[in-house]
PDB file of C-alpha atoms and ligand atoms in Angstrom:
ATOM      1  CA  MET A 295      87.352  62.113  98.496  1.00 59.00           C
ATOM      2  CA  PHE A 296      86.976  62.937 102.142  1.00 74.00           C
ATOM      3  CA  LEU A 297      90.280  63.536 103.286  1.00 86.00           C
ATOM      4  CA  LYS A 298      91.745  64.672  99.705  1.00 93.00           C
ATOM      5  CA  PRO A 299      93.882  67.946 100.147  1.00 96.00           C
ATOM      6  CA  ASP A 300      93.225  70.502  97.847  1.00 96.00           C
ATOM      7  CA  TYR A 301      96.757  70.777  97.411  1.00 96.00           C
ATOM      8  CA  ASN A 302      99.787  68.087  97.702  1.00 95.00           C
ATOM      9  CA  LEU A 303     103.243  69.155  97.350  1.00 96.00           C
ATOM     10  CA  LYS A 304     106.591  68.043  98.258  1.00 93.00           C
ATOM     11  CA  ASP A 305     107.265  71.177 101.046  1.00 95.00           C
ATOM     12  CA  ILE A 306     106.031  74.146 102.300  1.00 97.00           C
ATOM     13  CA  TYR A 307     108.053  76.142  99.730  1.00 96.00           C
ATOM     14  CA  GLU A 308     106.134  74.487  96.714  1.00 96.00           C
ATOM     15  CA  ILE A 309     102.826  76.682  97.927  1.00 97.00           C
ATOM     16  CA  ASP A 310     101.851  79.046  95.324  1.00 96.00           C
ATOM     17  CA  PHE A 311     100.744  82.521  97.303  1.00 95.00           C
ATOM     18  CA  GLU A 312      99.749  84.163  94.449  1.00 96.00           C
ATOM     19  CA  GLU A 313      96.983  81.284  93.712  1.00 97.00           C
ATOM     20  CA  LEU A 314      96.673  81.334  97.196  1.00 97.00           C
ATOM     21  CA  LYS A 315      96.091  85.310  96.880  1.00 97.00           C
ATOM     22  CA  SER A 316      93.486  84.804  93.764  1.00 97.00           C
ATOM     23  CA  LYS A 317      91.353  82.416  95.451  1.00 97.00           C
ATOM     24  CA  GLY A 318      90.648  85.290  98.454  1.00 98.00           C
ATOM     25  CA  ILE A 319      92.841  83.484 101.460  1.00 98.00           C
ATOM     26  CA  LYS A 320      94.206  86.032 103.558  1.00 98.00           C
ATOM     27  CA  ALA A 321      95.338  83.295 106.478  1.00 98.00           C
ATOM     28  CA  LEU A 322      97.532  79.967 106.638  1.00 98.00           C
ATOM     29  CA  LEU A 323      97.377  77.791 109.869  1.00 98.00           C
ATOM     30  CA  PHE A 324     100.171  75.447 109.779  1.00 98.00           C
ATOM     31  CA  ASP A 325     100.700  72.087 111.757  1.00 98.00           C
ATOM     32  CA  LEU A 326     104.022  72.157 113.326  1.00 97.00           C
ATOM     33  CA  ASP A 327     105.877  69.451 114.035  1.00 95.00           C
ATOM     34  CA  SER A 328     107.125  67.630 110.685  1.00 95.00           C
ATOM     35  CA  THR A 329     105.843  70.663 108.546  1.00 97.00           C
ATOM     36  CA  ILE A 330     107.106  73.558 109.232  1.00 97.00           C
ATOM     37  CA  MET A 331     110.552  72.240 111.455  1.00 96.00           C
ATOM     38  CA  LYS A 332     111.700  68.967 112.012  1.00 93.00           C
ATOM     39  CA  SER A 333     109.796  66.831 114.624  1.00 91.00           C
ATOM     40  CA  LYS A 334     110.702  67.775 118.648  1.00 89.00           C
ATOM     41  CA  SER A 335     113.344  70.071 116.990  1.00 92.00           C
ATOM     42  CA  ALA A 336     111.842  73.679 118.425  1.00 93.00           C
ATOM     43  CA  GLU A 337     114.323  75.181 115.725  1.00 94.00           C
ATOM     44  CA  TYR A 338     113.493  76.636 112.304  1.00 96.00           C
ATOM     45  CA  SER A 339     115.954  76.169 109.443  1.00 95.00           C
ATOM     46  CA  ALA A 340     117.110  79.392 108.223  1.00 96.00           C
ATOM     47  CA  LYS A 341     115.547  78.954 105.197  1.00 96.00           C
ATOM     48  CA  THR A 342     111.978  78.629 106.764  1.00 96.00           C
ATOM     49  CA  ARG A 343     112.331  81.121 108.892  1.00 96.00           C
ATOM     50  CA  GLU A 344     113.461  83.609 105.660  1.00 96.00           C
ATOM     51  CA  TRP A 345     110.027  81.935 104.046  1.00 96.00           C
ATOM     52  CA  LEU A 346     107.806  82.774 106.928  1.00 96.00           C
ATOM     53  CA  SER A 347     109.273  86.165 107.411  1.00 95.00           C
ATOM     54  CA  LYS A 348     108.248  86.849 103.779  1.00 94.00           C
ATOM     55  CA  ILE A 349     105.195  85.522 103.802  1.00 95.00           C
ATOM     56  CA  GLU A 350     104.085  87.105 107.095  1.00 96.00           C
ATOM     57  CA  ARG A 351     103.984  90.243 105.358  1.00 95.00           C
ATOM     58  CA  GLU A 352     100.979  89.330 102.976  1.00 95.00           C
ATOM     59  CA  PHE A 353      99.007  86.955 105.543  1.00 97.00           C
ATOM     60  CA  VAL A 354      97.838  85.894 108.410  1.00 97.00           C
ATOM     61  CA  ILE A 355      99.971  83.314 109.550  1.00 97.00           C
ATOM     62  CA  ALA A 356      99.782  80.823 112.999  1.00 98.00           C
ATOM     63  CA  VAL A 357     100.829  77.796 114.124  1.00 98.00           C
ATOM     64  CA  ILE A 358      98.574  74.954 115.055  1.00 98.00           C
ATOM     65  CA  SER A 359      99.452  71.873 116.931  1.00 98.00           C
ATOM     66  CA  ASN A 360      98.754  68.992 118.750  1.00 97.00           C
ATOM     67  CA  ASN A 361     102.087  69.074 120.950  1.00 96.00           C
ATOM     68  CA  PHE A 362     101.087  69.029 124.567  1.00 96.00           C
ATOM     69  CA  SER A 363     104.304  69.853 126.112  1.00 97.00           C
ATOM     70  CA  GLU A 364     103.679  73.634 126.993  1.00 96.00           C
ATOM     71  CA  GLU A 365     107.042  73.985 127.780  1.00 97.00           C
ATOM     72  CA  TYR A 366     107.869  72.729 123.781  1.00 97.00           C
ATOM     73  CA  ILE A 367     104.950  75.180 122.920  1.00 97.00           C
ATOM     74  CA  GLU A 368     106.719  77.578 124.992  1.00 98.00           C
ATOM     75  CA  LYS A 369     109.979  77.142 123.657  1.00 97.00           C
ATOM     76  CA  VAL A 370     108.883  77.674 119.559  1.00 97.00           C
ATOM     77  CA  ARG A 371     106.730  80.441 120.774  1.00 98.00           C
ATOM     78  CA  SER A 372     109.744  82.439 121.839  1.00 97.00           C
ATOM     79  CA  ILE A 373     111.433  82.138 118.062  1.00 97.00           C
ATOM     80  CA  SER A 374     108.171  82.813 116.278  1.00 97.00           C
ATOM     81  CA  THR A 375     106.597  86.205 115.353  1.00 96.00           C
ATOM     82  CA  PHE A 376     103.460  84.881 115.278  1.00 97.00           C
ATOM     83  CA  ASP A 377     100.834  83.298 117.471  1.00 98.00           C
ATOM     84  CA  VAL A 378     101.437  79.723 118.339  1.00 98.00           C
ATOM     85  CA  ILE A 379      99.098  77.302 119.732  1.00 98.00           C
ATOM     86  CA  GLY A 380      99.541  73.785 121.652  1.00 98.00           C
ATOM     87  CA  ALA A 381      97.325  70.972 122.359  1.00 97.00           C
ATOM     88  CA  ALA A 382      94.639  71.913 119.439  1.00 98.00           C
ATOM     89  CA  ARG A 383      93.280  68.247 119.443  1.00 98.00           C
ATOM     90  CA  LYS A 384      93.291  68.267 115.639  1.00 98.00           C
ATOM     91  CA  PRO A 385      91.368  66.640 113.708  1.00 97.00           C
ATOM     92  CA  ASP A 386      88.545  68.589 116.357  1.00 98.00           C
ATOM     93  CA  PRO A 387      88.505  71.668 114.261  1.00 98.00           C
ATOM     94  CA  ALA A 388      87.370  73.530 117.197  1.00 98.00           C
ATOM     95  CA  ILE A 389      90.592  75.393 117.945  1.00 97.00           C
ATOM     96  CA  LEU A 390      91.063  76.248 114.118  1.00 98.00           C
ATOM     97  CA  LEU A 391      87.625  77.904 114.323  1.00 98.00           C
ATOM     98  CA  GLU A 392      88.008  79.988 117.194  1.00 98.00           C
ATOM     99  CA  TYR A 393      91.461  81.326 116.112  1.00 98.00           C
ATOM    100  CA  LEU A 394      89.536  82.445 112.919  1.00 98.00           C
ATOM    101  CA  ALA A 395      86.806  83.743 114.676  1.00 98.00           C
ATOM    102  CA  ASN A 396      89.176  85.760 116.711  1.00 97.00           C
ATOM    103  CA  ALA A 397      91.237  87.195 113.543  1.00 97.00           C
ATOM    104  CA  ARG A 398      87.976  87.839 112.379  1.00 98.00           C
ATOM    105  CA  ILE A 399      88.621  85.493 109.145  1.00 98.00           C
ATOM    106  CA  LYS A 400      86.266  83.067 107.351  1.00 98.00           C
ATOM    107  CA  PRO A 401      87.114  79.606 107.611  1.00 98.00           C
ATOM    108  CA  SER A 402      86.940  79.787 103.628  1.00 98.00           C
ATOM    109  CA  GLU A 403      89.699  82.479 103.727  1.00 98.00           C
ATOM    110  CA  ALA A 404      92.282  80.264 105.601  1.00 98.00           C
ATOM    111  CA  VAL A 405      94.043  76.715 104.549  1.00 98.00           C
ATOM    112  CA  MET A 406      95.808  74.305 107.008  1.00 98.00           C
ATOM    113  CA  VAL A 407      98.744  73.349 106.135  1.00 98.00           C
ATOM    114  CA  GLY A 408      99.801  70.271 107.191  1.00 98.00           C
ATOM    115  CA  ASP A 409     101.913  66.619 106.782  1.00 96.00           C
ATOM    116  CA  ARG A 410      99.114  64.102 108.191  1.00 95.00           C
ATOM    117  CA  PRO A 411      95.871  63.594 106.447  1.00 95.00           C
ATOM    118  CA  LEU A 412      93.859  62.195 109.348  1.00 94.00           C
ATOM    119  CA  THR A 413      95.171  65.478 111.895  1.00 97.00           C
ATOM    120  CA  ASP A 414      95.429  68.460 109.972  1.00 98.00           C
ATOM    121  CA  ILE A 415      93.911  67.922 106.666  1.00 97.00           C
ATOM    122  CA  LEU A 416      90.668  66.665 108.541  1.00 96.00           C
ATOM    123  CA  ALA A 417      90.667  69.435 110.650  1.00 98.00           C
ATOM    124  CA  GLY A 418      90.733  72.104 107.523  1.00 98.00           C
ATOM    125  CA  LYS A 419      88.134  70.452 105.970  1.00 97.00           C
ATOM    126  CA  ARG A 420      85.847  69.972 109.300  1.00 97.00           C
ATOM    127  CA  ALA A 421      86.426  73.438 110.067  1.00 97.00           C
ATOM    128  CA  GLY A 422      85.651  74.573 106.104  1.00 97.00           C
ATOM    129  CA  CYS A 423      89.158  75.479 104.876  1.00 98.00           C
ATOM    130  CA  MET A 424      91.524  74.869 102.013  1.00 98.00           C
ATOM    131  CA  THR A 425      93.902  72.181 102.423  1.00 98.00           C
ATOM    132  CA  ILE A 426      97.208  71.880 101.896  1.00 98.00           C
ATOM    133  CA  LEU A 427      99.094  68.370 102.526  1.00 97.00           C
ATOM    134  CA  VAL A 428     102.985  68.586 102.811  1.00 96.00           C
ATOM    135  CA  ASP A 429     105.110  65.736 102.773  1.00 93.00           C
ATOM    136  CA  SER A 430     106.823  64.837 106.398  1.00 92.00           C
ATOM    137  CA  ILE A 431     109.934  67.225 106.710  1.00 90.00           C
ATOM    138  CA  ASN A 432     112.294  64.235 108.238  1.00 76.00           C
ATOM    139  CA  ALA A 433     110.242  61.067 107.069  1.00 60.00           C
ATOM    140  CA  GLU A 434     113.570  59.375 106.189  1.00 59.00           C
ATOM    141  CA  HIS A 435     114.411  59.393 109.880  1.00 58.00           C
ATOM    142  CA  GLU A 436     111.470  58.122 111.537  1.00 60.00           C
ATOM    143  CA  ASN A 437     111.083  54.704 112.555  1.00 67.00           C
ATOM    144  CA  LEU A 438     109.698  52.104 110.368  1.00 69.00           C
ATOM    145  CA  PRO A 439     106.016  51.732 112.004  1.00 73.00           C
ATOM    146  CA  THR A 440     105.462  55.366 111.745  1.00 73.00           C
ATOM    147  CA  ARG A 441     106.354  55.201 108.137  1.00 70.00           C
ATOM    148  CA  PHE A 442     103.659  52.423 107.682  1.00 74.00           C
ATOM    149  CA  VAL A 443     101.252  54.285 108.638  1.00 77.00           C
ATOM    150  CA  ARG A 444     101.878  57.386 107.258  1.00 75.00           C
ATOM    151  CA  ARG A 445     102.098  55.266 104.143  1.00 75.00           C
ATOM    152  CA  LEU A 446      98.265  53.902 104.819  1.00 78.00           C
ATOM    153  CA  GLU A 447      97.083  57.245 105.595  1.00 77.00           C
ATOM    154  CA  ARG A 448      98.084  58.382 102.224  1.00 78.00           C
ATOM    155  CA  LEU A 449      96.802  55.810 100.298  1.00 75.00           C
ATOM    156  CA  SER A 450      93.477  56.859 101.812  1.00 72.00           C
ATOM    157  CA  ILE A 451      93.700  60.098 100.121  1.00 72.00           C
ATOM    158  CA  LYS A 452      94.112  58.623  96.330  1.00 58.00           C
ATOM    159  CA  LYS A 453      91.211  59.043  94.392  1.00 51.00           C
TER     160      LYS A 453
HETATM  161 MG1   MG B1416     102.935  67.260 112.164  1.00 52.75          MG
END
């Protein structure tokens, strides 16, 4: 189905890097909120920080976020060792394509990782990237309407 990701995982730690490498993947583009950190926290957990520094040795990594707050994005940038781009307007793939072109990486050599089918996964697919959907980090703390919408989104990706 159109929104069906290539991989549907519990969290980022389940990503199989050897498999990605064997498929020619050179870059991982991550959504920010609820994918690699708790929403609006501007903070990596110790585990995530360690995990990111490990994969950074083997892949180009970047954050592509829809967050429009320049202050928030700047805060995340200050604690990151890779590019952090805000106001990305996913599911528009333009920013993903621009980033990859600048990095001289083909879309087919990149994977978009995110927690939202209608923004992250759709943007990745439109850009021609591989896609990985992960569960939202702090879903249990989200209010009911948000959880309801996410459940609907997830239903839409089932075959
Ligand atoms: Mg997100």
